[in-house]
Amino acid sequence: MSVFGKLSFILIGSLVFPLAHLVPKRRDLWVFGASRGRRYADNSRYLYEAVSADASLLGCWISKDRDIVRQLQASGFMACYYFSLRALWYSMRANVAVLTHRGNVWDGDLPLFCITAKTCLIQLWHGIPLKKIAFDDRIFSYNFDEMSMSFRFRALIGRFLPFLLRIERPNLAIATSEETRRVLAGAFRVPIDRVVVTGYPRNDVFMRCAEGGGGVANILYMPTFRGGEGSEFDPFAAGGSSVAEIDRLLVARRMTLAVKLHPFNRISQRVRDDLVRAENIEFLDADIYGQLADYHLLITDYSSIYFDFILMERPVVFLPFDLQEYKVADREFYYPYQEVTPGPKVSSWQEAFCKIDTLAEWEPLNRDHYEKVLNRFHKFRDARSCERVIAAVRGMCE
């Protein structure tokens, strides 16, 4: 955002935020946002759908994408355009505000200058942390010392303009296990009793229909975010191959590959054109969780998607082709990579297909490691996370 845009935001926030304190809260109203207001996805989406199905609650999705708003309204859901008076009014009236990202105050999931301390702010987050996040991340998120003068000045500004730091003060955050609870409390700098182990709402949808075992026909490849927001990433060349070569390997094996990049990365037009010509490769852009159970094997590098995928007890092949460079240039890790990644590690697409071909040989030997990671990062293996989140929020906010 430009300097003018930021100054305008501060001016509007300075006027609106005091007024928001005067607006009475509607106890049954929950507002939802995700991915900086640009997508209908992730934990917020599935909790919103659960809340919308509860006759005692009223859920409203707030989005910066008018098409998302229209589609939700056409489906009978309550939704508002982010930059509308209606969205501001519902944000002020809401008893509960739910989001998935911290982002920055200028480009948030919800209009935070309308959300005072009288509204319960719920941080669902968007993945089990393998990579350091929030205050723990000194490469991508924060590059200053918390004892520095710049940090103290930032905190001072926040005392006079509290809406600027509202995103950093959730009333409640959710976790999937005691392990992730400890990490999230530290990363968000919140007391551990504000982090509740419930499981992720987004996992409910595939856990209702997931079955383990079986052969490999449909493969999902989901690499993590790297580089700056909006940067190009060619996942095929990065693994030492090309769209055409991988497509030939898939056709020969009668397999399909779905590729989904992180929302903050994009592929070049050249790669898009190559994908149009491919027979057995599909590029995905929408939320994946409703279709996750359709895939028999996952290939990833450092994306937290694998923590969710292993709930279905299906194999994962790890393709960390730039591990050392990534830890220096993009994100540091909370754990030794080998310790928490239950599956073979390969450095190229060719090696990945060799592992897929020999799945029956290595997959049974991987079970102990698999179970250790599952038990460490998931307390629950059911489809009731939305129920637990709603109960936890009600217990704190009503």
Short mmCIF file of C-alpha atoms in Angstrom, two decimals:
data_model
loop_
_atom_site.label_atom_id
_atom_site.label_comp_id
_atom_site.label_asym_id
_atom_site.label_seq_id
_atom_site.Cartn_x
_atom_site.Cartn_y
_atom_site.Cartn_z
CA MET A 1 0.00 0.00 0.00
CA SER A 2 1.22 3.50 -0.84
CA VAL A 3 2.07 6.08 1.81
CA PHE A 4 -1.10 7.96 0.89
CA GLY A 5 -3.13 4.78 1.29
CA LYS A 6 -1.65 4.09 4.72
CA LEU A 7 -2.28 7.63 5.89
CA SER A 8 -5.87 7.39 4.64
CA PHE A 9 -6.29 4.10 6.50
CA ILE A 10 -4.99 5.65 9.73
CA LEU A 11 -7.29 8.63 9.32
CA ILE A 12 -10.37 6.48 8.68
CA GLY A 13 -9.43 4.12 11.50
CA SER A 14 -8.93 7.01 13.90
CA LEU A 15 -12.47 8.17 13.17
CA VAL A 16 -14.24 4.80 12.98
CA PHE A 17 -12.54 2.88 15.82
CA PRO A 18 -13.85 5.16 18.63
CA LEU A 19 -17.35 4.96 17.14
CA ALA A 20 -17.13 1.17 17.02
CA HIS A 21 -16.86 1.14 20.82
CA LEU A 22 -20.31 2.71 21.03
CA VAL A 23 -22.04 0.15 18.84
CA PRO A 24 -23.82 -2.60 20.83
CA LYS A 25 -22.77 -6.14 19.99
CA ARG A 26 -25.15 -8.73 18.62
CA ARG A 27 -24.37 -11.88 20.61
CA ASP A 28 -25.17 -14.34 17.83
CA LEU A 29 -23.27 -12.53 15.04
CA TRP A 30 -19.91 -13.92 13.85
CA VAL A 31 -17.98 -12.31 10.98
CA PHE A 32 -15.42 -14.26 8.96
CA GLY A 33 -12.53 -13.50 6.63
CA ALA A 34 -9.55 -15.34 5.19
CA SER A 35 -6.41 -14.88 3.10
CA ARG A 36 -6.45 -11.09 3.39
CA GLY A 37 -10.01 -10.96 2.17
CA ARG A 38 -9.23 -12.42 -1.24
CA ARG A 39 -10.28 -16.06 -1.04
CA TYR A 40 -13.13 -18.20 0.23
CA ALA A 41 -11.01 -20.90 1.80
CA ASP A 42 -9.21 -22.47 4.70
CA ASN A 43 -10.27 -22.87 8.33
CA SER A 44 -12.50 -19.80 8.24
CA ARG A 45 -14.52 -21.18 5.34
CA TYR A 46 -15.39 -24.46 7.03
CA LEU A 47 -16.12 -22.91 10.41
CA TYR A 48 -18.30 -20.30 8.68
CA GLU A 49 -20.30 -23.04 6.97
CA ALA A 50 -20.74 -24.82 10.32
CA VAL A 51 -21.85 -21.60 12.02
CA SER A 52 -24.23 -20.84 9.14
CA ALA A 53 -25.84 -24.25 9.66
CA ASP A 54 -26.39 -23.52 13.36
CA ALA A 55 -29.84 -21.95 13.86
CA SER A 56 -28.66 -20.19 17.03
CA LEU A 57 -25.85 -18.31 15.25
CA LEU A 58 -25.57 -15.85 12.36
CA GLY A 59 -22.44 -16.00 10.23
CA CYS A 60 -21.36 -13.34 7.73
CA TRP A 61 -18.47 -13.77 5.27
CA ILE A 62 -16.63 -10.54 4.39
CA SER A 63 -14.62 -10.50 1.16
CA LYS A 64 -12.77 -8.07 -1.10
CA ASP A 65 -13.88 -10.15 -4.10
CA ARG A 66 -17.37 -9.23 -5.30
CA ASP A 67 -17.70 -12.55 -7.16
CA ILE A 68 -17.22 -14.49 -3.92
CA VAL A 69 -19.87 -12.35 -2.24
CA ARG A 70 -22.34 -12.89 -5.10
CA GLN A 71 -21.74 -16.65 -5.19
CA LEU A 72 -22.26 -17.01 -1.45
CA GLN A 73 -25.41 -14.91 -1.51
CA ALA A 74 -26.77 -16.95 -4.43
CA SER A 75 -26.17 -20.10 -2.35
CA GLY A 76 -28.20 -18.70 0.52
CA PHE A 77 -25.30 -17.58 2.71
CA MET A 78 -24.86 -14.17 4.30
CA ALA A 79 -21.92 -12.28 2.80
CA CYS A 80 -20.76 -8.66 2.43
CA TYR A 81 -18.33 -6.79 0.23
CA TYR A 82 -15.36 -5.69 2.36
CA PHE A 83 -15.45 -2.06 1.17
CA SER A 84 -19.11 -1.44 1.98
CA LEU A 85 -20.96 0.24 4.82
CA ARG A 86 -22.78 -3.03 5.47
CA ALA A 87 -19.50 -4.86 6.07
CA LEU A 88 -18.31 -2.12 8.41
CA TRP A 89 -21.60 -2.22 10.32
CA TYR A 90 -21.56 -6.01 10.74
CA SER A 91 -17.92 -5.87 11.82
CA MET A 92 -18.80 -3.34 14.49
CA ARG A 93 -21.83 -5.36 15.62
CA ALA A 94 -20.14 -8.76 15.67
CA ASN A 95 -19.62 -10.55 18.94
CA VAL A 96 -17.01 -12.79 17.28
CA ALA A 97 -14.56 -12.07 14.45
CA VAL A 98 -12.73 -14.98 12.82
CA LEU A 99 -9.66 -14.91 10.59
CA THR A 100 -6.82 -17.10 9.31
CA HIS A 101 -3.93 -14.71 8.67
CA ARG A 102 -2.05 -12.02 10.50
CA GLY A 103 -0.83 -10.35 7.33
CA ASN A 104 -0.48 -6.65 7.88
CA VAL A 105 -2.94 -4.13 9.21
CA TRP A 106 -3.24 -2.45 5.80
CA ASP A 107 -4.36 -5.63 4.05
CA GLY A 108 -6.16 -7.80 6.58
CA ASP A 109 -8.73 -10.58 6.46
CA LEU A 110 -11.28 -8.21 8.07
CA PRO A 111 -11.65 -4.42 8.55
CA LEU A 112 -9.88 -4.41 11.90
CA PHE A 113 -10.46 -0.71 12.58
CA CYS A 114 -14.10 -1.75 13.22
CA ILE A 115 -13.25 -4.57 15.61
CA THR A 116 -12.71 -3.40 19.16
CA ALA A 117 -11.72 -5.30 22.28
CA LYS A 118 -15.45 -5.87 22.91
CA THR A 119 -15.44 -8.32 19.99
CA CYS A 120 -13.73 -11.69 20.48
CA LEU A 121 -11.01 -12.03 17.84
CA ILE A 122 -10.40 -15.67 16.92
CA GLN A 123 -7.18 -16.67 15.15
CA LEU A 124 -7.69 -20.00 13.36
CA TRP A 125 -4.38 -19.76 11.47
CA HIS A 126 -3.78 -21.63 8.22
CA GLY A 127 -1.45 -24.50 8.93
CA ILE A 128 0.49 -26.45 11.54
CA PRO A 129 3.80 -24.60 11.90
CA LEU A 130 6.81 -26.40 10.44
CA LYS A 131 8.24 -23.03 9.43
CA LYS A 132 8.61 -20.21 11.94
CA ILE A 133 5.69 -17.81 11.97
CA ALA A 134 4.58 -14.46 13.40
CA PHE A 135 7.00 -13.03 15.99
CA ASP A 136 9.28 -16.08 15.70
CA ASP A 137 9.86 -15.44 11.99
CA ARG A 138 12.71 -12.96 11.59
CA ILE A 139 13.13 -13.38 7.83
CA PHE A 140 9.69 -12.80 6.29
CA SER A 141 7.41 -11.36 8.99
CA TYR A 142 9.55 -9.40 11.45
CA ASN A 143 13.12 -8.31 10.93
CA PHE A 144 13.61 -6.33 14.13
CA ASP A 145 14.53 -7.11 17.71
CA GLU A 146 11.62 -6.99 20.17
CA MET A 147 13.89 -5.11 22.59
CA SER A 148 14.84 -2.51 20.00
CA MET A 149 13.74 1.11 20.00
CA SER A 150 11.83 0.61 16.74
CA PHE A 151 9.75 -2.15 18.31
CA ARG A 152 9.09 -0.05 21.42
CA PHE A 153 8.09 2.92 19.29
CA ARG A 154 5.73 0.64 17.36
CA ALA A 155 4.17 -0.48 20.64
CA LEU A 156 3.80 3.16 21.73
CA ILE A 157 1.98 4.05 18.51
CA GLY A 158 -0.27 1.05 19.12
CA ARG A 159 -1.35 2.48 22.47
CA PHE A 160 -2.70 5.60 20.76
CA LEU A 161 -3.95 3.82 17.62
CA PRO A 162 -4.89 0.36 18.97
CA PHE A 163 -6.57 -0.81 15.77
CA LEU A 164 -3.10 -0.92 14.15
CA LEU A 165 -2.09 -3.77 16.47
CA ARG A 166 -5.50 -5.44 16.88
CA ILE A 167 -4.39 -8.33 14.66
CA GLU A 168 -1.66 -9.17 17.17
CA ARG A 169 -4.06 -9.51 20.10
CA PRO A 170 -6.39 -12.46 19.48
CA ASN A 171 -8.68 -13.46 22.31
CA LEU A 172 -8.40 -17.09 21.26
CA ALA A 173 -6.29 -19.19 18.90
CA ILE A 174 -6.78 -22.82 18.00
CA ALA A 175 -4.27 -25.66 17.80
CA THR A 176 -4.24 -29.31 16.77
CA SER A 177 -2.19 -30.73 19.67
CA GLU A 178 -0.29 -29.73 22.80
CA GLU A 179 2.82 -29.44 20.63
CA THR A 180 1.27 -26.90 18.27
CA ARG A 181 -0.44 -25.15 21.19
CA ARG A 182 2.96 -24.41 22.73
CA VAL A 183 4.40 -23.18 19.41
CA LEU A 184 1.45 -20.92 18.59
CA ALA A 185 1.34 -19.35 22.05
CA GLY A 186 5.00 -18.43 21.70
CA ALA A 187 4.74 -17.23 18.10
CA PHE A 188 1.68 -15.04 18.78
CA ARG A 189 3.04 -13.89 22.18
CA VAL A 190 -0.22 -14.78 23.91
CA PRO A 191 -0.79 -16.69 27.17
CA ILE A 192 -1.02 -20.41 26.55
CA ASP A 193 -4.50 -20.56 28.10
CA ARG A 194 -5.72 -18.51 25.13
CA VAL A 195 -4.73 -21.33 22.76
CA VAL A 196 -7.18 -24.24 22.71
CA VAL A 197 -6.61 -27.69 21.20
CA THR A 198 -9.59 -28.36 18.91
CA GLY A 199 -8.24 -29.59 15.58
CA TYR A 200 -8.61 -27.66 12.32
CA PRO A 201 -12.10 -27.01 10.89
CA ARG A 202 -10.80 -27.48 7.34
CA ASN A 203 -9.88 -31.10 8.12
CA ASP A 204 -13.46 -32.07 8.99
CA VAL A 205 -14.54 -32.05 5.36
CA PHE A 206 -12.11 -34.71 4.16
CA MET A 207 -12.09 -36.75 7.37
CA ARG A 208 -15.78 -37.51 6.81
CA CYS A 209 -14.99 -39.50 3.67
CA ALA A 210 -11.29 -40.44 3.87
CA GLU A 211 -10.20 -44.04 3.70
CA GLY A 212 -6.62 -45.25 3.97
CA GLY A 213 -4.79 -47.72 1.77
CA GLY A 214 -5.26 -48.51 -1.93
CA GLY A 215 -3.05 -47.83 -4.93
CA VAL A 216 -1.82 -44.56 -6.39
CA ALA A 217 -3.79 -43.07 -9.27
CA ASN A 218 -4.25 -39.40 -8.33
CA ILE A 219 -1.25 -37.42 -7.02
CA LEU A 220 -1.36 -33.96 -5.47
CA TYR A 221 1.66 -31.65 -5.56
CA MET A 222 1.58 -28.65 -3.22
CA PRO A 223 4.82 -26.71 -2.64
CA THR A 224 5.10 -24.02 0.00
CA PHE A 225 5.28 -20.25 -0.43
CA ARG A 226 8.68 -18.89 -1.40
CA GLY A 227 10.04 -15.52 -2.49
CA GLY A 228 7.98 -12.36 -2.25
CA GLU A 229 4.21 -12.15 -2.56
CA GLY A 230 3.18 -12.47 -6.19
CA SER A 231 6.53 -13.91 -7.26
CA GLU A 232 6.74 -16.49 -10.03
CA PHE A 233 7.64 -20.08 -9.26
CA ASP A 234 8.11 -22.92 -11.75
CA PRO A 235 7.67 -26.12 -9.71
CA PHE A 236 8.63 -28.32 -12.64
CA ALA A 237 11.94 -26.70 -13.52
CA ALA A 238 12.76 -26.36 -9.81
CA GLY A 239 12.66 -30.16 -9.56
CA GLY A 240 14.85 -30.62 -12.62
CA SER A 241 12.10 -31.42 -15.12
CA SER A 242 9.40 -29.91 -17.33
CA VAL A 243 5.65 -30.11 -17.78
CA ALA A 244 6.04 -32.29 -20.90
CA GLU A 245 8.43 -34.74 -19.25
CA ILE A 246 6.33 -35.17 -16.11
CA ASP A 247 3.21 -35.58 -18.23
CA ARG A 248 4.89 -38.44 -20.14
CA LEU A 249 5.80 -40.14 -16.87
CA LEU A 250 2.22 -39.84 -15.66
CA VAL A 251 0.64 -41.10 -18.88
CA ALA A 252 2.95 -44.13 -18.86
CA ARG A 253 1.79 -44.97 -15.32
CA ARG A 254 -1.87 -44.09 -15.86
CA MET A 255 -1.66 -41.51 -13.09
CA THR A 256 -2.81 -37.91 -12.81
CA LEU A 257 -1.11 -34.98 -11.09
CA ALA A 258 -2.89 -31.96 -9.64
CA VAL A 259 -0.63 -28.97 -8.94
CA LYS A 260 -1.60 -26.26 -6.47
CA LEU A 261 0.78 -23.44 -5.64
CA HIS A 262 0.62 -21.34 -2.52
CA PRO A 263 -1.84 -18.45 -3.09
CA PHE A 264 1.01 -15.93 -2.80
CA ASN A 265 2.98 -17.52 -5.68
CA ARG A 266 2.08 -17.68 -9.37
CA ILE A 267 3.27 -19.55 -12.44
CA SER A 268 4.39 -17.90 -15.65
CA GLN A 269 2.23 -17.73 -18.76
CA ARG A 270 4.65 -20.12 -20.48
CA VAL A 271 4.06 -22.79 -17.84
CA ARG A 272 0.30 -22.18 -18.03
CA ASP A 273 0.44 -22.76 -21.78
CA ASP A 274 2.41 -25.99 -21.25
CA LEU A 275 -0.20 -27.17 -18.75
CA VAL A 276 -2.99 -26.63 -21.30
CA ARG A 277 -1.21 -29.09 -23.61
CA ALA A 278 -0.62 -31.67 -20.85
CA GLU A 279 -2.90 -34.72 -20.77
CA ASN A 280 -2.58 -35.79 -17.14
CA ILE A 281 -1.64 -32.61 -15.25
CA GLU A 282 -4.19 -30.21 -13.81
CA PHE A 283 -3.47 -26.82 -12.26
CA LEU A 284 -5.69 -25.94 -9.30
CA ASP A 285 -6.43 -22.52 -7.89
CA ALA A 286 -9.44 -22.90 -5.57
CA ASP A 287 -9.54 -24.25 -2.02
CA ILE A 288 -8.36 -27.88 -2.04
CA TYR A 289 -9.81 -29.29 1.16
CA GLY A 290 -13.16 -30.35 -0.26
CA GLN A 291 -11.30 -32.58 -2.75
CA LEU A 292 -8.34 -33.67 -0.62
CA ALA A 293 -9.75 -37.18 -0.12
CA ASP A 294 -9.63 -37.70 -3.92
CA TYR A 295 -5.81 -37.88 -3.85
CA HIS A 296 -3.88 -41.02 -2.99
CA LEU A 297 -0.39 -39.53 -2.54
CA LEU A 298 1.01 -36.09 -1.75
CA ILE A 299 4.26 -34.57 -2.98
CA THR A 300 5.42 -31.45 -1.14
CA ASP A 301 8.49 -29.69 0.21
CA TYR A 302 7.81 -27.63 3.36
CA SER A 303 4.08 -26.96 3.07
CA SER A 304 2.07 -27.73 6.19
CA ILE A 305 -0.49 -29.48 3.98
CA TYR A 306 1.30 -32.75 4.73
CA PHE A 307 0.37 -32.53 8.43
CA ASP A 308 -3.29 -32.56 7.33
CA PHE A 309 -2.84 -35.16 4.60
CA ILE A 310 -1.36 -37.78 6.92
CA LEU A 311 -4.61 -37.81 8.89
CA MET A 312 -5.92 -39.96 6.02
CA GLU A 313 -3.00 -42.38 6.53
CA ARG A 314 -1.83 -41.91 2.96
CA PRO A 315 1.81 -41.65 1.78
CA VAL A 316 3.81 -38.47 1.31
CA VAL A 317 6.94 -37.98 -0.81
CA PHE A 318 9.04 -34.96 0.11
CA LEU A 319 10.79 -32.95 -2.61
CA PRO A 320 12.99 -30.44 -0.70
CA PHE A 321 15.17 -29.45 -3.65
CA ASP A 322 16.28 -26.17 -2.04
CA LEU A 323 16.23 -26.99 1.68
CA GLN A 324 19.35 -25.13 2.80
CA GLU A 325 18.73 -22.09 0.61
CA TYR A 326 15.11 -21.93 1.73
CA LYS A 327 16.02 -21.87 5.44
CA VAL A 328 18.40 -18.97 4.82
CA ALA A 329 16.39 -16.88 2.35
CA ASP A 330 12.75 -17.63 3.22
CA ARG A 331 11.92 -19.25 6.55
CA GLU A 332 13.64 -20.92 9.46
CA PHE A 333 12.14 -24.14 10.85
CA TYR A 334 10.93 -25.05 14.32
CA TYR A 335 12.08 -28.64 13.99
CA PRO A 336 14.82 -30.67 12.28
CA TYR A 337 13.32 -31.42 8.88
CA GLN A 338 14.02 -35.15 8.92
CA GLU A 339 12.46 -35.53 12.36
CA VAL A 340 8.95 -34.37 11.44
CA THR A 341 8.60 -35.40 7.77
CA PRO A 342 7.42 -39.04 7.61
CA GLY A 343 8.28 -40.08 4.07
CA PRO A 344 11.16 -40.43 1.60
CA LYS A 345 13.14 -37.33 0.65
CA VAL A 346 14.06 -36.81 -3.02
CA SER A 347 15.75 -33.99 -4.89
CA SER A 348 14.15 -34.31 -8.34
CA TRP A 349 10.94 -35.31 -10.07
CA GLN A 350 12.64 -38.39 -11.51
CA GLU A 351 13.51 -39.58 -8.01
CA ALA A 352 9.97 -38.86 -6.87
CA PHE A 353 8.53 -41.18 -9.51
CA CYS A 354 11.05 -43.88 -8.55
CA LYS A 355 9.73 -43.70 -4.99
CA ILE A 356 6.14 -43.86 -6.20
CA ASP A 357 6.99 -46.95 -8.25
CA THR A 358 8.46 -48.64 -5.16
CA LEU A 359 5.73 -47.53 -2.74
CA ALA A 360 5.04 -51.08 -1.57
CA GLU A 361 8.69 -51.45 -0.49
CA TRP A 362 9.17 -48.32 1.63
CA GLU A 363 5.69 -47.38 2.82
CA PRO A 364 5.33 -50.18 5.44
CA LEU A 365 8.80 -49.35 6.83
CA ASN A 366 7.67 -45.76 7.28
CA ARG A 367 4.73 -46.54 9.61
CA ASP A 368 6.45 -46.00 12.96
CA HIS A 369 7.71 -42.56 11.94
CA TYR A 370 4.29 -41.76 10.50
CA GLU A 371 2.52 -42.62 13.75
CA LYS A 372 4.97 -40.61 15.85
CA VAL A 373 4.35 -37.50 13.76
CA LEU A 374 0.59 -38.04 13.78
CA ASN A 375 0.49 -38.42 17.56
CA ARG A 376 2.73 -35.41 18.09
CA PHE A 377 0.77 -33.00 15.91
CA HIS A 378 -2.83 -34.27 16.12
CA LYS A 379 -4.78 -34.89 19.28
CA PHE A 380 -7.96 -35.66 17.34
CA ARG A 381 -8.48 -37.79 14.23
CA ASP A 382 -12.18 -37.21 13.64
CA ALA A 383 -14.48 -34.79 11.82
CA ARG A 384 -15.63 -32.77 14.84
CA SER A 385 -13.16 -29.88 14.95
CA CYS A 386 -15.83 -27.29 14.04
CA GLU A 387 -17.93 -28.44 16.99
CA ARG A 388 -15.00 -28.05 19.36
CA VAL A 389 -14.07 -24.60 18.03
CA ILE A 390 -17.65 -23.33 18.36
CA ALA A 391 -17.84 -24.69 21.91
CA ALA A 392 -14.50 -23.09 22.83
CA VAL A 393 -15.53 -19.70 21.40
CA ARG A 394 -18.88 -19.81 23.15
CA GLY A 395 -17.16 -20.68 26.41
CA MET A 396 -14.93 -17.64 26.16
CA CYS A 397 -17.06 -15.05 24.40
CA GLU A 398 -20.64 -15.54 25.55
#
